[in-house]
Short mmCIF file of C-alpha atoms (C1' of nucleotides) in Angstrom, two decimals:
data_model
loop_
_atom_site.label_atom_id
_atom_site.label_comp_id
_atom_site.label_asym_id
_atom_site.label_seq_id
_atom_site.Cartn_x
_atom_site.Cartn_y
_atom_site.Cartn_z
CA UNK D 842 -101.06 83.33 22.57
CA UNK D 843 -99.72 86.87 22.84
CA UNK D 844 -101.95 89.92 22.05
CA UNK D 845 -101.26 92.94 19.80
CA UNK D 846 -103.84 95.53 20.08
CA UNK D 847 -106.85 93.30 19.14
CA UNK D 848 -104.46 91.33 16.68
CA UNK D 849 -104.35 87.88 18.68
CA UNK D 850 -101.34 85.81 17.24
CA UNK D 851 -101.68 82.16 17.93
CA UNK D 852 -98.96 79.87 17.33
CA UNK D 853 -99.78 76.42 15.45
CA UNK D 854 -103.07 75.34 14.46
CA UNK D 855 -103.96 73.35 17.58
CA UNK D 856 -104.16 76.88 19.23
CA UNK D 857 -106.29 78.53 16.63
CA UNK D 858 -108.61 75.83 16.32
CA UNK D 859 -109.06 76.00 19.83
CA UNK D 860 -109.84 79.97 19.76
CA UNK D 861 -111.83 80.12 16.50
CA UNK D 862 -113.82 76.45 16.45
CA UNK D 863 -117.09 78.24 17.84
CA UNK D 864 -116.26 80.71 15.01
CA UNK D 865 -116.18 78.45 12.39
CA UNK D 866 -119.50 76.64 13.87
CA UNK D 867 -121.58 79.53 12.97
CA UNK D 868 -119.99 81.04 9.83
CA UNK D 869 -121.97 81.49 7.10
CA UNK D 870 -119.80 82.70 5.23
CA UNK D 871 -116.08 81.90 4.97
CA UNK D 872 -114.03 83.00 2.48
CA UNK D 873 -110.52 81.11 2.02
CA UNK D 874 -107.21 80.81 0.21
CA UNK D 875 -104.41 78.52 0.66
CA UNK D 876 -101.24 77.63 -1.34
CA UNK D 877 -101.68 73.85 -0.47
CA UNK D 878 -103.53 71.70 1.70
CA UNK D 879 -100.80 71.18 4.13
CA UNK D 880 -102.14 74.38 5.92
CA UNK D 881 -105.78 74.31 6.68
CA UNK D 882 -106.49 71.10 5.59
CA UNK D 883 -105.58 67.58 7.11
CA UNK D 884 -105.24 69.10 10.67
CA UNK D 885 -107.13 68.11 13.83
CA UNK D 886 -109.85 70.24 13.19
CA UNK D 887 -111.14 70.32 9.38
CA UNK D 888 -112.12 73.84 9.55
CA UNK D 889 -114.72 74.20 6.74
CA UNK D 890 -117.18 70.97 6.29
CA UNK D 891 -119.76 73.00 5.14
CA UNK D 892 -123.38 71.32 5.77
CA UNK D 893 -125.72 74.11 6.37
CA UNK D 894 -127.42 74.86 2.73
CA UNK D 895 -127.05 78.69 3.80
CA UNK D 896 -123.77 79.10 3.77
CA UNK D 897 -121.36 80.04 1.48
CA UNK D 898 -117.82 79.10 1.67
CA UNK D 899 -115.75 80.33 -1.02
CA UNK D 900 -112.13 78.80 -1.42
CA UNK D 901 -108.64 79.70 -3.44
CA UNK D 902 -106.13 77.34 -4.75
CA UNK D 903 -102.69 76.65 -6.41
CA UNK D 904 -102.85 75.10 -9.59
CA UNK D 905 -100.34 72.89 -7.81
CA UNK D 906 -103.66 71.18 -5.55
CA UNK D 907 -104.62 69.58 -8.97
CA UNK D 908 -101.60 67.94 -9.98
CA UNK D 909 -101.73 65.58 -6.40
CA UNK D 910 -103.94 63.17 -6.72
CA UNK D 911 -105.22 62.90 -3.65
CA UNK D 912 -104.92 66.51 -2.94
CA UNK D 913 -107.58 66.48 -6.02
CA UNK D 914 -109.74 64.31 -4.82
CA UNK D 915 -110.14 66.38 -1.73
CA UNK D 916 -110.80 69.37 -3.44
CA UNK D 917 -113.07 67.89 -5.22
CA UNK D 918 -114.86 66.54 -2.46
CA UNK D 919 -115.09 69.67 -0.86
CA UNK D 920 -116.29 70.96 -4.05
CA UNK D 921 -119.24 68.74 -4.05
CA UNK D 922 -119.83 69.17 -0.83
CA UNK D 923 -121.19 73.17 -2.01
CA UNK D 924 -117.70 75.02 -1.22
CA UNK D 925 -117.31 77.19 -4.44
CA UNK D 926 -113.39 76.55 -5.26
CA UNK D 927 -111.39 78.55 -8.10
CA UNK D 928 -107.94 78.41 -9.20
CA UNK D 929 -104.93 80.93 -9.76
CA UNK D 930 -101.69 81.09 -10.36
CA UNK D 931 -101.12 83.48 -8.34
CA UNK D 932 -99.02 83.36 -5.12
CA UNK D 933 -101.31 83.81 -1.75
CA UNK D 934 -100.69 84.10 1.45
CA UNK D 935 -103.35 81.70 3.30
CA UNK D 936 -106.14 83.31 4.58
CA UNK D 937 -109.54 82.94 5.71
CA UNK D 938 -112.17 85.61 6.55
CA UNK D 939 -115.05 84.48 8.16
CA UNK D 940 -118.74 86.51 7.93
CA UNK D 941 -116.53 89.44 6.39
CA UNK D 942 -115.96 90.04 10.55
CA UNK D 943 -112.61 88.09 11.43
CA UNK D 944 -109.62 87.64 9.30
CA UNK D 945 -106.88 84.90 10.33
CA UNK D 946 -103.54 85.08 8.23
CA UNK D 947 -101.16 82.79 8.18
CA UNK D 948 -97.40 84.10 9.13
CA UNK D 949 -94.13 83.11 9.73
CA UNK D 950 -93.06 79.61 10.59
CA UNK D 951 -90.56 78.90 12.98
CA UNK D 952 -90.01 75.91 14.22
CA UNK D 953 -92.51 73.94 12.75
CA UNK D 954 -95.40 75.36 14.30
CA UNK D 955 -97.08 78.46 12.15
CA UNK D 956 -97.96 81.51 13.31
CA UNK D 957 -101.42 82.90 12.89
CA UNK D 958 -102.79 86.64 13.19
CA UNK D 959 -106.21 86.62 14.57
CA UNK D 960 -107.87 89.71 13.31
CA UNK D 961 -111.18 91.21 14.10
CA UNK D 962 -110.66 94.89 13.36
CA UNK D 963 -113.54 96.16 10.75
CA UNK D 964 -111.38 97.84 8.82
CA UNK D 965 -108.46 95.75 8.45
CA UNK D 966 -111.11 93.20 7.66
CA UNK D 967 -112.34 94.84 5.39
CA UNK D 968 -109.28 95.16 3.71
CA UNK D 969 -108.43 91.78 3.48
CA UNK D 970 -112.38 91.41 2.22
CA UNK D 971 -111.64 93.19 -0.65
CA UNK D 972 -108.21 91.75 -1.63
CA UNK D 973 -109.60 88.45 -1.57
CA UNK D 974 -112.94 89.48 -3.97
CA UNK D 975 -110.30 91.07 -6.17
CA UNK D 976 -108.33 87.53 -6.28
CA UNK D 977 -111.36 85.57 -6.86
CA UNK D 978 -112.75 87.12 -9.52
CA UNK D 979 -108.65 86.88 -10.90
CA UNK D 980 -109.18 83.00 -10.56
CA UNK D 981 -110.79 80.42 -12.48
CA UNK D 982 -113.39 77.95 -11.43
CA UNK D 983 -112.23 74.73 -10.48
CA UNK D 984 -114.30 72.45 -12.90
CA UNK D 985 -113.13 75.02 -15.74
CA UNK D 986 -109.56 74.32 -14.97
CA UNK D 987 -110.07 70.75 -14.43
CA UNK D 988 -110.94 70.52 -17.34
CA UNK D 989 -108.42 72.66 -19.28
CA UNK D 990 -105.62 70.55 -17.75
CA UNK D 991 -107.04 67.06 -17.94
CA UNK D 992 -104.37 66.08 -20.33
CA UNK D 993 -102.38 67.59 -18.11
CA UNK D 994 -102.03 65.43 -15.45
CA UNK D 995 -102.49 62.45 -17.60
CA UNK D 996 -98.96 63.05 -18.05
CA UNK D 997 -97.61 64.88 -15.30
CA UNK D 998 -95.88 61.78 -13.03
CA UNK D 999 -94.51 60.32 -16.37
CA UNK D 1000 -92.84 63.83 -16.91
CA UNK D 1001 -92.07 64.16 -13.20
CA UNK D 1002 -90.53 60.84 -13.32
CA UNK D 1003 -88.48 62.03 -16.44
CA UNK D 1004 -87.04 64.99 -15.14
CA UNK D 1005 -86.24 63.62 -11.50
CA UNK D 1006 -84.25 61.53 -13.49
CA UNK D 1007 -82.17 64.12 -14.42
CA UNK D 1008 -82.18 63.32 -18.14
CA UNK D 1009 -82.49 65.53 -20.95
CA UNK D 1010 -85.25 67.21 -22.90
CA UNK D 1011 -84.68 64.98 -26.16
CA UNK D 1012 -84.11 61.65 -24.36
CA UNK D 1013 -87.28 62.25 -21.65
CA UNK D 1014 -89.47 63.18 -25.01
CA UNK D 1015 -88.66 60.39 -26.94
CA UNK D 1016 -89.33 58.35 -23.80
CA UNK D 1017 -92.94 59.51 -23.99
CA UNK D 1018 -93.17 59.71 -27.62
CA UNK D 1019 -93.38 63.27 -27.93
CA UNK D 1020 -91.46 65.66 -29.94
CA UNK D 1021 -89.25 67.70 -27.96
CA UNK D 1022 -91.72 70.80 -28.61
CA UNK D 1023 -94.28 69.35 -26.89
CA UNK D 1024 -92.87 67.36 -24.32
CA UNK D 1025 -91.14 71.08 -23.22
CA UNK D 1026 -94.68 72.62 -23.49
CA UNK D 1027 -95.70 70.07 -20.87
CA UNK D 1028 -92.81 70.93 -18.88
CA UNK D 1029 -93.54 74.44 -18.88
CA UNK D 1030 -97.13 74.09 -18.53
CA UNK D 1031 -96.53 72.08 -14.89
CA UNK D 1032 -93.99 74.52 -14.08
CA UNK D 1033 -96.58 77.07 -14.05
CA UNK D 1034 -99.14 74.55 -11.85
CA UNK D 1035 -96.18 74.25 -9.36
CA UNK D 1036 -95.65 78.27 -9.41
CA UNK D 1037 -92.06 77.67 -10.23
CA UNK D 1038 -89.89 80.43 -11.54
CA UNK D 1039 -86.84 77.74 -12.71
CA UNK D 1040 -86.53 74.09 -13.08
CA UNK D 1041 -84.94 73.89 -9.81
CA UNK D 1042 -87.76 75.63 -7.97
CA UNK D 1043 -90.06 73.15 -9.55
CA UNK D 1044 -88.20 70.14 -8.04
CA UNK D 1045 -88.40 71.59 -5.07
CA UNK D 1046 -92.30 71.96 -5.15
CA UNK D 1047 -92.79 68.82 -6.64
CA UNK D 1048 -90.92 67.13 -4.00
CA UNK D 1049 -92.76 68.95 -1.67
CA UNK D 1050 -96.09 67.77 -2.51
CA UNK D 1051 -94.84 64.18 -2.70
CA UNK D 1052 -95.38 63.93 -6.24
CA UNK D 1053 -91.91 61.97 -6.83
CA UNK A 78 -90.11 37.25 5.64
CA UNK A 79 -90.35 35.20 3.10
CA UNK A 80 -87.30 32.56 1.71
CA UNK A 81 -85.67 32.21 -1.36
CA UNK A 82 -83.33 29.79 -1.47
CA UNK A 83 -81.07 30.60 1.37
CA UNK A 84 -81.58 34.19 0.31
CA UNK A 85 -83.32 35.65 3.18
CA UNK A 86 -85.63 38.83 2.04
CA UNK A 87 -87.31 40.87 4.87
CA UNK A 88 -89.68 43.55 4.83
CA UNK A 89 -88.71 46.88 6.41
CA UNK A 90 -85.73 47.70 9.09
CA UNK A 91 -87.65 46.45 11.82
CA UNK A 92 -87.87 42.93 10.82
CA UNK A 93 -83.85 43.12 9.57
CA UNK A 94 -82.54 44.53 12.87
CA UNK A 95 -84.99 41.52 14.79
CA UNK A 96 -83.33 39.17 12.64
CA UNK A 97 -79.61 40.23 12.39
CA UNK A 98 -79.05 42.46 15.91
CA UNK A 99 -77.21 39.47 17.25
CA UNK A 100 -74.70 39.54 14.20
CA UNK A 101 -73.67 43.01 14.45
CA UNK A 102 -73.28 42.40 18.21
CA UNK A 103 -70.31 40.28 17.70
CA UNK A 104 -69.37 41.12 13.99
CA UNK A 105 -65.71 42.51 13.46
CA UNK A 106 -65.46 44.13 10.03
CA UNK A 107 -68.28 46.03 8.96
CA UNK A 108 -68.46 47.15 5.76
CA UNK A 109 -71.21 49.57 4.60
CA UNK A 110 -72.50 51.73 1.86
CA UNK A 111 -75.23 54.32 1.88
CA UNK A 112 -76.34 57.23 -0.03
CA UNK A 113 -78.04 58.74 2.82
CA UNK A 114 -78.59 58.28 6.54
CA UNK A 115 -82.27 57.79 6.75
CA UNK A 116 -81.60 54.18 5.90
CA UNK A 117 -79.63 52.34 7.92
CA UNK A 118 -79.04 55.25 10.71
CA UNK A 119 -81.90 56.88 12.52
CA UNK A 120 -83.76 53.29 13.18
CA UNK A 121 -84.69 52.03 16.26
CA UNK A 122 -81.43 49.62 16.31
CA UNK A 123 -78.23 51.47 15.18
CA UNK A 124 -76.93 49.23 13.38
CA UNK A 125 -72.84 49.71 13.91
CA UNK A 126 -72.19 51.34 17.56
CA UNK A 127 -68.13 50.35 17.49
CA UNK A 128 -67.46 49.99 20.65
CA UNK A 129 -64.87 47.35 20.12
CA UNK A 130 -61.55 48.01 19.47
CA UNK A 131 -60.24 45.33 17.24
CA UNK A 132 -63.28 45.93 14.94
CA UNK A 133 -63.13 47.48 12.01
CA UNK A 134 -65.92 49.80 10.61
CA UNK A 135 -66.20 51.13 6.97
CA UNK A 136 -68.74 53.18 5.67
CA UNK A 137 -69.23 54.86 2.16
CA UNK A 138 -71.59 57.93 2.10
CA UNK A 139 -72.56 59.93 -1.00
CA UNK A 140 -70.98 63.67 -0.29
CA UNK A 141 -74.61 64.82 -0.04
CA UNK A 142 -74.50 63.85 3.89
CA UNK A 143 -72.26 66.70 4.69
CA UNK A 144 -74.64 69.64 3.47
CA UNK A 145 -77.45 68.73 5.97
CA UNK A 146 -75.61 70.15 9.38
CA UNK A 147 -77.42 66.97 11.45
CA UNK A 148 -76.19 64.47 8.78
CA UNK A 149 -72.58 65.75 8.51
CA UNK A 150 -72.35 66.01 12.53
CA UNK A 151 -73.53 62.39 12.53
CA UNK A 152 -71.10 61.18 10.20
CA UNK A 153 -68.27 62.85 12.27
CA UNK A 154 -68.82 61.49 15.47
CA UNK A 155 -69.23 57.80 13.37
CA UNK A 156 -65.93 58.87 12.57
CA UNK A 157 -64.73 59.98 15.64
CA UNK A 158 -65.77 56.40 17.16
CA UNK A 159 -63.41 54.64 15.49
CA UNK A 160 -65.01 53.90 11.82
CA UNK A 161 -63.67 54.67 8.88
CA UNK A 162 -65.44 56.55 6.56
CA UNK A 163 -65.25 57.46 3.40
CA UNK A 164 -67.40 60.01 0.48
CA UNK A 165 -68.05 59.04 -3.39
CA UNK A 166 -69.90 60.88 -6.00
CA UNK A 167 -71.27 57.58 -7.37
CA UNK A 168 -74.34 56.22 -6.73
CA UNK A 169 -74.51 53.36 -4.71
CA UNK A 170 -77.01 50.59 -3.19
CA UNK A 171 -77.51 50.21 0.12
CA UNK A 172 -75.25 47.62 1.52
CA UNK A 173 -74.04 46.14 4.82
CA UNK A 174 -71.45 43.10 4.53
CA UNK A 175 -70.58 41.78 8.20
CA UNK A 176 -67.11 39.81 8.55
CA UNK A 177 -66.95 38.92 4.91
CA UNK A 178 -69.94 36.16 5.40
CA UNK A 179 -72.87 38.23 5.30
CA UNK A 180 -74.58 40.42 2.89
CA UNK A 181 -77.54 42.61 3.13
CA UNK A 182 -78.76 44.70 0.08
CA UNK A 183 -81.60 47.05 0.35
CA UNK A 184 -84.03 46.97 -2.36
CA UNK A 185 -87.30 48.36 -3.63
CA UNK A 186 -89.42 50.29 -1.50
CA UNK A 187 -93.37 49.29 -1.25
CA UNK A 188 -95.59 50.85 0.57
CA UNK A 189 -92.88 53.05 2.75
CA UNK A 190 -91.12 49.39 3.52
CA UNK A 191 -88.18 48.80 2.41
CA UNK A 192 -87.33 45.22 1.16
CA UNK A 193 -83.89 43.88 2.12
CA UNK A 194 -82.33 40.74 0.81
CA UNK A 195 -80.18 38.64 3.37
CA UNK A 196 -77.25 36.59 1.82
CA UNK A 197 -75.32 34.29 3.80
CA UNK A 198 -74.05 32.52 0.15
CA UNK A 199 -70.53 32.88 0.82
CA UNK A 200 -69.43 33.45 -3.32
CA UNK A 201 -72.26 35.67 -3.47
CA UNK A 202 -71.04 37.70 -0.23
CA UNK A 203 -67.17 37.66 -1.53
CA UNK A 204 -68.28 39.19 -5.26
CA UNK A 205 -70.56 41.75 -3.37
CA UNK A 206 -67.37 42.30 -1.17
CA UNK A 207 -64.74 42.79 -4.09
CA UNK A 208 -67.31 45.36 -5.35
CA UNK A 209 -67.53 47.07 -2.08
CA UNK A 210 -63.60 46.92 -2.19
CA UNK A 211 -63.20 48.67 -5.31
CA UNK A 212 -65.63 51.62 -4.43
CA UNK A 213 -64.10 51.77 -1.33
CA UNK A 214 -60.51 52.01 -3.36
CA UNK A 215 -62.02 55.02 -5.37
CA UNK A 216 -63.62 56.75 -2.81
CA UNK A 217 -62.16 59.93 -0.52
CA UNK A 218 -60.92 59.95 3.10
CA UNK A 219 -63.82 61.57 5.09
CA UNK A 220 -61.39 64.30 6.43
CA UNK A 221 -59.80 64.74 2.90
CA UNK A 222 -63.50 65.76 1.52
CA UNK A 223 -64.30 67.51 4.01
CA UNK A 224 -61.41 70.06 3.80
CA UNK A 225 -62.09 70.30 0.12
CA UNK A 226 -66.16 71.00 0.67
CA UNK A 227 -65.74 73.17 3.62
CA UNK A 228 -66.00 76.34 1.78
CA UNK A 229 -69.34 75.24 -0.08
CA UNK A 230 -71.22 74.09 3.16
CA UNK A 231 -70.32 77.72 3.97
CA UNK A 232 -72.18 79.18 0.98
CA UNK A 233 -74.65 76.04 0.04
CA UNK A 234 -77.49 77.45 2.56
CA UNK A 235 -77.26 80.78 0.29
CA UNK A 236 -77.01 78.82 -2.88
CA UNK A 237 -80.27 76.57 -2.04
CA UNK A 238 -81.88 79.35 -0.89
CA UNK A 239 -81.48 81.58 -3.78
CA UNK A 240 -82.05 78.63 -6.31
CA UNK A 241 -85.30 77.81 -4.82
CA UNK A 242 -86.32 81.11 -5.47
CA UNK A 243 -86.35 80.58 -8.78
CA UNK A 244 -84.26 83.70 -9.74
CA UNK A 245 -81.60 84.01 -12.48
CA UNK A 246 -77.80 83.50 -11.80
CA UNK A 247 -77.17 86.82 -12.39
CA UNK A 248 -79.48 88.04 -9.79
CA UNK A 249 -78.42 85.13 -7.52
CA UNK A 250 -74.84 85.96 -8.46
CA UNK A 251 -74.76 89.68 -7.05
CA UNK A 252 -77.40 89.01 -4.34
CA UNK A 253 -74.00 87.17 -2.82
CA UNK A 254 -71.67 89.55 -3.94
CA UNK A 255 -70.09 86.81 -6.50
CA UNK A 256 -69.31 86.77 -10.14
CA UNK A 257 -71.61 85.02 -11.54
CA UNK A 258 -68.73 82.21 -12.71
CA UNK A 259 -68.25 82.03 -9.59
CA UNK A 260 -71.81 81.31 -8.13
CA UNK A 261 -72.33 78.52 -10.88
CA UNK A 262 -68.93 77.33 -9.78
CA UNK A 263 -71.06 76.40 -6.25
CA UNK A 264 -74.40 75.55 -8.41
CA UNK A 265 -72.14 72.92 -10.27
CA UNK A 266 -70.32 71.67 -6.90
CA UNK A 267 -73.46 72.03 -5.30
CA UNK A 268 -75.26 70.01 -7.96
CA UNK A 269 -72.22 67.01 -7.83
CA UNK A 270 -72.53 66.63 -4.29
CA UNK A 271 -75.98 66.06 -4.09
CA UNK A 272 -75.63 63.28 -7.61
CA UNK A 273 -77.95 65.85 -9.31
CA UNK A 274 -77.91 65.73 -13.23
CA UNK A 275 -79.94 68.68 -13.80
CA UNK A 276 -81.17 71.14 -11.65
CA UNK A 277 -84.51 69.83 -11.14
CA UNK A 278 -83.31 66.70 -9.90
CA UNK A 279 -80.85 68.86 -7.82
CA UNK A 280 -84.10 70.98 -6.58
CA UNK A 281 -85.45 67.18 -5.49
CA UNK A 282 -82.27 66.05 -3.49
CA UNK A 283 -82.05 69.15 -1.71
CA UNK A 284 -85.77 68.90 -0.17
CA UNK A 285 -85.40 65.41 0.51
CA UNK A 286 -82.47 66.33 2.40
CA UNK A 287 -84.62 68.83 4.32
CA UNK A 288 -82.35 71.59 2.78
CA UNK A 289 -84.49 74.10 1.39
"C1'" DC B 1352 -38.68 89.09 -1.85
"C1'" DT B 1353 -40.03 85.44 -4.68
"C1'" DC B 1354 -42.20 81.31 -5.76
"C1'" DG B 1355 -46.08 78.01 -5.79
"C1'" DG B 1356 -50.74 77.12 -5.05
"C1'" DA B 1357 -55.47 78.48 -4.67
"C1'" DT B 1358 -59.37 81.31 -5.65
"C1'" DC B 1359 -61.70 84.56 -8.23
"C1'" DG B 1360 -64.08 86.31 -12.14
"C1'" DG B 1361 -64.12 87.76 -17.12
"C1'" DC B 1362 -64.30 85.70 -21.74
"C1'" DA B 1363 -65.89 82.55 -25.05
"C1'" DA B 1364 -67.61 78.41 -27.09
"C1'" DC B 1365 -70.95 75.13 -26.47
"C1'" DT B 1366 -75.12 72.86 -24.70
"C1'" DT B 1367 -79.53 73.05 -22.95
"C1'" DC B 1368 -83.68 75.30 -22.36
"C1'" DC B 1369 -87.55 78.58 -23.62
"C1'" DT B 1370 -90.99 80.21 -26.78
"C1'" DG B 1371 -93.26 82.41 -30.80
"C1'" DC B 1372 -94.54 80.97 -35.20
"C1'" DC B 1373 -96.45 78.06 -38.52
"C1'" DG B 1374 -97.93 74.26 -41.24
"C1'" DG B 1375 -100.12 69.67 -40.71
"C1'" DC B 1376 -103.43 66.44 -38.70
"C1'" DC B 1377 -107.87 65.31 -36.69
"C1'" DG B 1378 -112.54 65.59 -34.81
"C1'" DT B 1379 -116.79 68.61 -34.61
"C1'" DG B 1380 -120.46 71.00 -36.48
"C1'" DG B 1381 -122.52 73.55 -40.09
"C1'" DC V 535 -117.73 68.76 -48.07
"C1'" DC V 536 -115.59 72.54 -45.78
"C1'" DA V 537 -114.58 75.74 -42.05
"C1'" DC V 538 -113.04 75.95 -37.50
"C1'" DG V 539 -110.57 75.07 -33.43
"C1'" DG V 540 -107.33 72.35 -30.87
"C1'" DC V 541 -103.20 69.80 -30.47
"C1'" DC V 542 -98.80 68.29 -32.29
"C1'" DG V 543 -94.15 68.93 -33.55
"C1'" DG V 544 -90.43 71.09 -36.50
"C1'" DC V 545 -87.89 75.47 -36.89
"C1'" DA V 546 -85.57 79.35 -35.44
"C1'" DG V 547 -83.85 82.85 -32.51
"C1'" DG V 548 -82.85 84.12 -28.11
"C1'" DA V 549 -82.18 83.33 -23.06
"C1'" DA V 550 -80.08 80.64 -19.58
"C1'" DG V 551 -76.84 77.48 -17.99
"C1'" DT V 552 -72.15 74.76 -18.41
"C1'" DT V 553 -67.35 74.56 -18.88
"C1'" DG V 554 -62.43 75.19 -20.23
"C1'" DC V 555 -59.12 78.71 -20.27
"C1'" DC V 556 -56.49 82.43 -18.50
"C1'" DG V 557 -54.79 86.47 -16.24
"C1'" DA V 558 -55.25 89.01 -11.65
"C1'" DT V 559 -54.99 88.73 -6.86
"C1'" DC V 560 -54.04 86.96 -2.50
"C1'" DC V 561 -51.66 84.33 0.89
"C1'" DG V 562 -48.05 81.27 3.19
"C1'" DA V 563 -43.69 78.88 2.66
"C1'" DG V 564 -39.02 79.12 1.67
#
DNA sequence: CTCGGATCGGCAACTTCCTGCCGGCCGTGG
DNA sequence: CCACGGCCGGCAGGAAGTTGCCGATCCGAG
């Protein structure tokens, strides 16, 4: 871990977890958004399980989390478990801010290992504080969403399937028994959940999250 | 493993190398198709180190192997050990034939295993042979392809990059100081090499190849 | 110097994809 | 029963991508 002013920059989560566990312990309030789970989640040291009835832990998602199963079901979880989750479309750099007194962003990877700026400056906190209130109040809750794109991802491996097949529009819609019209709108529709600008960006994601 | 007439069908490479490692110890003609290098190469047991000199080695890779830098370096040395080796844009099963006798197919995957048939049935072994023949009759000279690609692994990087960024071919097109004929000129070679039909699917390949 | 071959990039015709619009169908609630 | 809202799917117009063609340019060989 080098320092920077009062900017620590860890490298990989191991590190951070090891510097900010105690943090974490005591927060009462941690505010947090992530592009995927990949990040914060699934690593050594789950860094929200939020027990205390006190606290508030607030956290941002892709549309993209929904369309994984199992990525769901651990939002979901988490969501039960008294987190407050919400949705966007938007692209975010992952962040958490804990008791509005310590921001960690997530930077650059190189060479598998992510960096991490450790940041307890006030101000700069601050900063951050208010970019992420801005972004939550921009996002939607998660059982609202849920719900709007429950049909959704009914569908979404069959059309997945369809177009990692390579074929075209009319053949994948007959396929599924849709006209064209609507088997496009459900294209489009997961192209925005994946945050994908062009049909090859959305294979991309897709293949990145595993989901063919 | 379970039997099937004299059709042998074992469950991941593990149990295939156990069973066959004394085969490819002594086998002389090796004939072998695969559309990547994460199946048969990259295992515990390599399955074809020629060391022999009266052997002879033939392998059939899709051209996607010589965009990722690792698989393309891997495929040379093969090469440069004695085997020959040769690039199709079809798509092709996985297939090993040892000294005309022996056939293994891969097949389905379940549960990250991969299921692999073992045929000793010599008419069964001579048909899958006279197929391997003929794709190795319409296939290209390794060093032939690779003169004729070695331009677009120059620019493919680029190309992946900028697709994945979702951005138009215009944009993409001037961002590499191309005309935009041009840059679909590499999308479209980009897109054969990799067996992509559509630019999703091509999005797919290239993260499963670990290029974007 | 000239020829042959290769690449480039503009043009154009065509296909595929994207999306707003609208009429039709269906279930809900008044 | 009817109004309303939501979803479907055809249509149409435009945007994006695909491809053959061709002239311009640039070597390297003869």
């Amino acid at each position: 871990m080098e320092l920077t002013g009062q900017v620590a920059v860890v490298r990989g989560e191991e590190e951070l977890w090891a510097r900010t566990a105690h943090l974490f312990a005591t927060a009462t309030d941690v505010a947090c958004a992530a592009n995927d789970l990949n990040t914060w989640a699934r690593s050594r040291h789950p860094p929200t399980p939020p027990r205390v009835v006190g606290m508030r832990v607030r956290k941002i998602y892709r549309p993209s989390v929904l369309l994984d199963p199992n990525s769901a079901r651990h939002v979901t979880e988490v969501n039960a478990l008294g987190a407050d989750v919400r949705i966007t479309p938007d692209e975010l750099n992952e962040t958490i801010i804990l008791d509005r007194r310590l921001a960690i962003l997530a930077g650059e990877t190189s060479g598998g290992v992510r960096n991490y700026s450790v940041i307890p400056l006030p101000d700069v906190v601050a900063g951050v504080m208010s970019l992420f209130e801005a972004a939550w109040r921009g996002a939607t809750e998660l059982a609202v969403y849920d719900a709007q794109t429950a049909e959704l991802r009914e569908l979404a491996p069959r059309v997945l399937e369809l177009l990692g097949t390579g074929c075209k529009d009319e053949t994948a819609a007959r396929s599924l028994g849709l006209g064209v019209r609507t088997y496009r709108r459900r294209v489009a529709e997961l192209m925005a959940a994946l945050g994908a600008g062009s049909r090859f960006q959305a294979g991309v994601r897709a293949r990145e999250l595993g989901l063919v």
